[in-house]
C-alpha positions as a printed Julia matrix, in Angstrom:
208×3 Matrix{Float64}:
  0.9   81.29  -101.06
  1.06  81.66   -97.25
  4.25  83.12   -95.92
  6.53  80.7    -94.07
  7.46  82.13   -90.72
 10.92  81.09   -89.67
 10.98  79.61   -86.19
 13.62  80.25   -83.55
 16.52  77.96   -84.36
 18.38  78.16   -81.05
 18.64  75.2    -78.7
 16.5   76.99   -76.13
 13.28  75.24   -77.06
  9.76  76.41   -76.29
  8.45  72.92   -75.64
  9.26  69.24   -76.01
  8.24  68.89   -79.67
  9.12  65.38   -80.87
  9.38  65.11   -84.65
  7.72  62.03   -86.14
  8.32  60.55   -89.58
  5.35  61.47   -91.82
  3.13  58.8    -93.35
  2.82  60.33   -96.82
  5.56  59.24   -99.23
  6.61  62.76  -100.22
  6.73  63.84   -96.6
  8.78  60.77   -95.69
 11.31  61.51   -98.42
 11.76  65.1    -97.27
 11.93  64.1    -93.59
 14.57  61.44   -94.26
 16.59  63.73   -96.53
 16.6   66.52   -93.94
 17.57  64.14   -91.15
 20.44  62.64   -93.16
 21.67  66.11   -94.13
 21.41  67.3    -90.52
 23.52  64.43   -89.24
 26.23  65.21   -91.79
 26.09  68.93   -91.0
 26.2   68.41   -87.23
 29.15  66.03   -87.52
 30.99  68.53   -89.71
 30.07  71.81   -88.01
 28.69  70.92   -84.58
 25.33  71.71   -83.02
 25.38  75.28   -84.38
 25.43  74.14   -88.02
 23.42  76.39   -90.31
 19.88  75.09   -90.81
 19.76  76.87   -94.15
 22.76  74.75   -95.19
 20.99  71.63   -93.89
 17.95  72.44   -96.05
 20.2   73.04   -99.05
 22.0   69.73   -98.6
 18.64  67.99   -98.32
 17.37  69.67  -101.49
 14.37  71.28   -99.77
 13.28  74.8    -98.93
 13.95  76.11   -95.43
 10.19  76.29   -94.87
  9.95  72.55   -95.52
 12.64  71.92   -92.92
 10.76  73.97   -90.34
  7.47  72.22   -91.09
  9.09  68.93   -90.1
 11.38  70.31   -87.36
 10.0   73.59   -85.93
 13.1   74.18   -83.77
 16.79  73.31   -83.84
 16.29  71.29   -80.66
 13.66  69.14   -82.39
 16.09  68.44   -85.23
 18.92  67.58   -82.83
 16.59  65.23   -80.94
 15.6   63.4    -84.12
 19.21  63.19   -85.3
 20.37  61.61   -82.04
 17.3   59.51   -81.17
 18.67  56.23   -82.53
 21.9   56.49   -80.55
 20.02  57.18   -77.33
 17.65  54.28   -78.03
 20.62  51.94   -78.44
 22.01  53.05   -75.07
 18.64  52.46   -73.4
 18.38  49.01   -74.99
 21.93  48.07   -74.01
 21.21  48.99   -70.4
 18.29  46.55   -70.37
 20.6   43.55   -70.76
 21.05  41.4    -67.62
 24.08  42.65   -65.7
 24.54  40.57   -62.55
 27.51  38.89   -60.92
 30.79  38.68   -62.79
 29.28  40.15   -65.98
 28.13  43.33   -64.27
 31.41  45.21   -64.68
 31.86  44.1    -68.3
 28.34  45.24   -69.18
 28.8   48.58   -67.43
 32.15  49.13   -69.13
 30.73  48.34   -72.57
 27.81  50.69   -71.95
 30.11  53.49   -70.77
 32.23  53.19   -73.91
 29.18  53.38   -76.15
 27.85  56.33   -74.16
 31.08  58.26   -74.65
 31.04  57.57   -78.38
 27.45  58.76   -78.69
 27.9   61.83   -76.47
 30.77  62.97   -78.71
 29.03  62.31   -82.05
 29.34  66.01   -82.84
 30.64  69.15   -81.2
 28.26  70.49   -78.59
 26.14  67.34   -78.18
 27.47  66.47   -74.74
 26.24  69.8    -73.39
 22.83  69.39   -75.04
 22.34  65.92   -73.55
 23.49  67.02   -70.11
 20.95  69.84   -70.15
 18.19  67.64   -71.56
 18.62  65.07   -68.82
 17.21  67.47   -66.24
 15.09  69.86   -68.32
 11.6   68.48   -68.99
 11.0   71.21   -71.56
 13.55  69.82   -74.03
 12.65  67.32   -76.77
 15.39  64.89   -75.73
 14.41  64.81   -72.05
 12.4   61.56   -72.06
 15.12  59.57   -73.81
 17.87  61.13   -71.7
 15.95  60.31   -68.52
 15.54  56.7    -69.68
 19.27  56.53   -70.44
 20.03  57.96   -66.99
 17.88  55.28   -65.34
 19.57  52.57   -67.4
 23.02  53.79   -66.41
 21.94  53.87   -62.78
 20.78  50.26   -62.97
 24.03  49.09   -64.54
 26.08  50.98   -61.96
 23.99  49.54   -59.13
 24.48  45.99   -60.46
 28.26  46.46   -60.62
 28.28  47.9    -57.11
 26.19  45.03   -55.71
 28.63  42.6    -57.31
 31.47  44.36   -55.51
 33.15  45.39   -58.78
 32.81  49.18   -58.51
 33.31  51.45   -55.52
 30.09  51.82   -53.58
 30.28  55.59   -53.05
 30.04  56.49   -56.76
 26.69  58.13   -57.53
 24.83  58.02   -60.82
 25.27  61.76   -61.3
 29.02  61.36   -60.79
 29.06  58.54   -63.33
 27.48  60.83   -65.91
 29.88  63.63   -65.0
 32.74  61.25   -65.81
 31.12  60.16   -69.07
 30.59  63.79   -70.09
 34.23  64.53   -69.32
 35.43  61.62   -71.43
 33.14  62.7    -74.26
 34.5   66.26   -74.06
 38.06  64.92   -74.3
 37.14  62.81   -77.34
 35.24  65.68   -78.93
 38.18  68.06   -78.56
 41.05  65.67   -79.32
 43.52  66.98   -81.87
 44.03  65.49   -85.34
 45.0   61.84   -85.24
 44.07  61.48   -81.58
 41.09  59.84   -79.94
 41.58  60.64   -76.28
 38.18  59.45   -75.12
 38.93  55.71   -74.78
 42.19  56.29   -72.88
 40.54  58.87   -70.63
 37.74  56.4    -69.91
 40.25  53.63   -69.19
 42.01  55.88   -66.68
 38.65  56.74   -65.1
 37.79  53.06   -64.74
 41.08  52.4    -62.97
 39.88  54.73   -60.24
 36.43  53.14   -60.02
 37.0   49.4    -60.28
 37.76  47.57   -57.07
 40.63  45.06   -57.08
 39.76  41.41   -56.51
 41.03  41.48   -52.97
 38.75  44.36   -52.0
 35.53  42.45   -52.68
């Protein structure tokens, strides 16, 4: 039997490997089991969760995990792909006139919830947005473009201050996600933090 060589499991990836669900039934079962176990492990232990524990929860050998997800970054990308896809799709909704601020606000709230899905994700996504060598880069770039379009629509409608840049918007979202991620027991500081942020961004009716 060939020896399984364990790959580097850090988030410093060697290339943008995008894991795809296999076509064979046995491969699909293992892929889905690993992905479900990874999501539970990341939510419980953050982005540094043990991949050996993930394999154990999925009921597969560590070599099987690495055949489907050669790096930790590839596994994180697969585990968060659906959430990023939802953000991209939400940003494609029409957002003109009076609805522009409501659409932007809804999108920002969903972005904060996704960014804080598990400990460490906000940093991974922030890095992936600008690093073409990471598996999540393409989806993060699409999300960034979508956020920029929603912000631009709200600014053209005179609902949000015109000097706010897209990068600043994502800085604010990352900050709100960090607050939510690190809130103490019984607290969910992200929504309140985001509400306070919006108070500083939204223009009053008389300013339009």
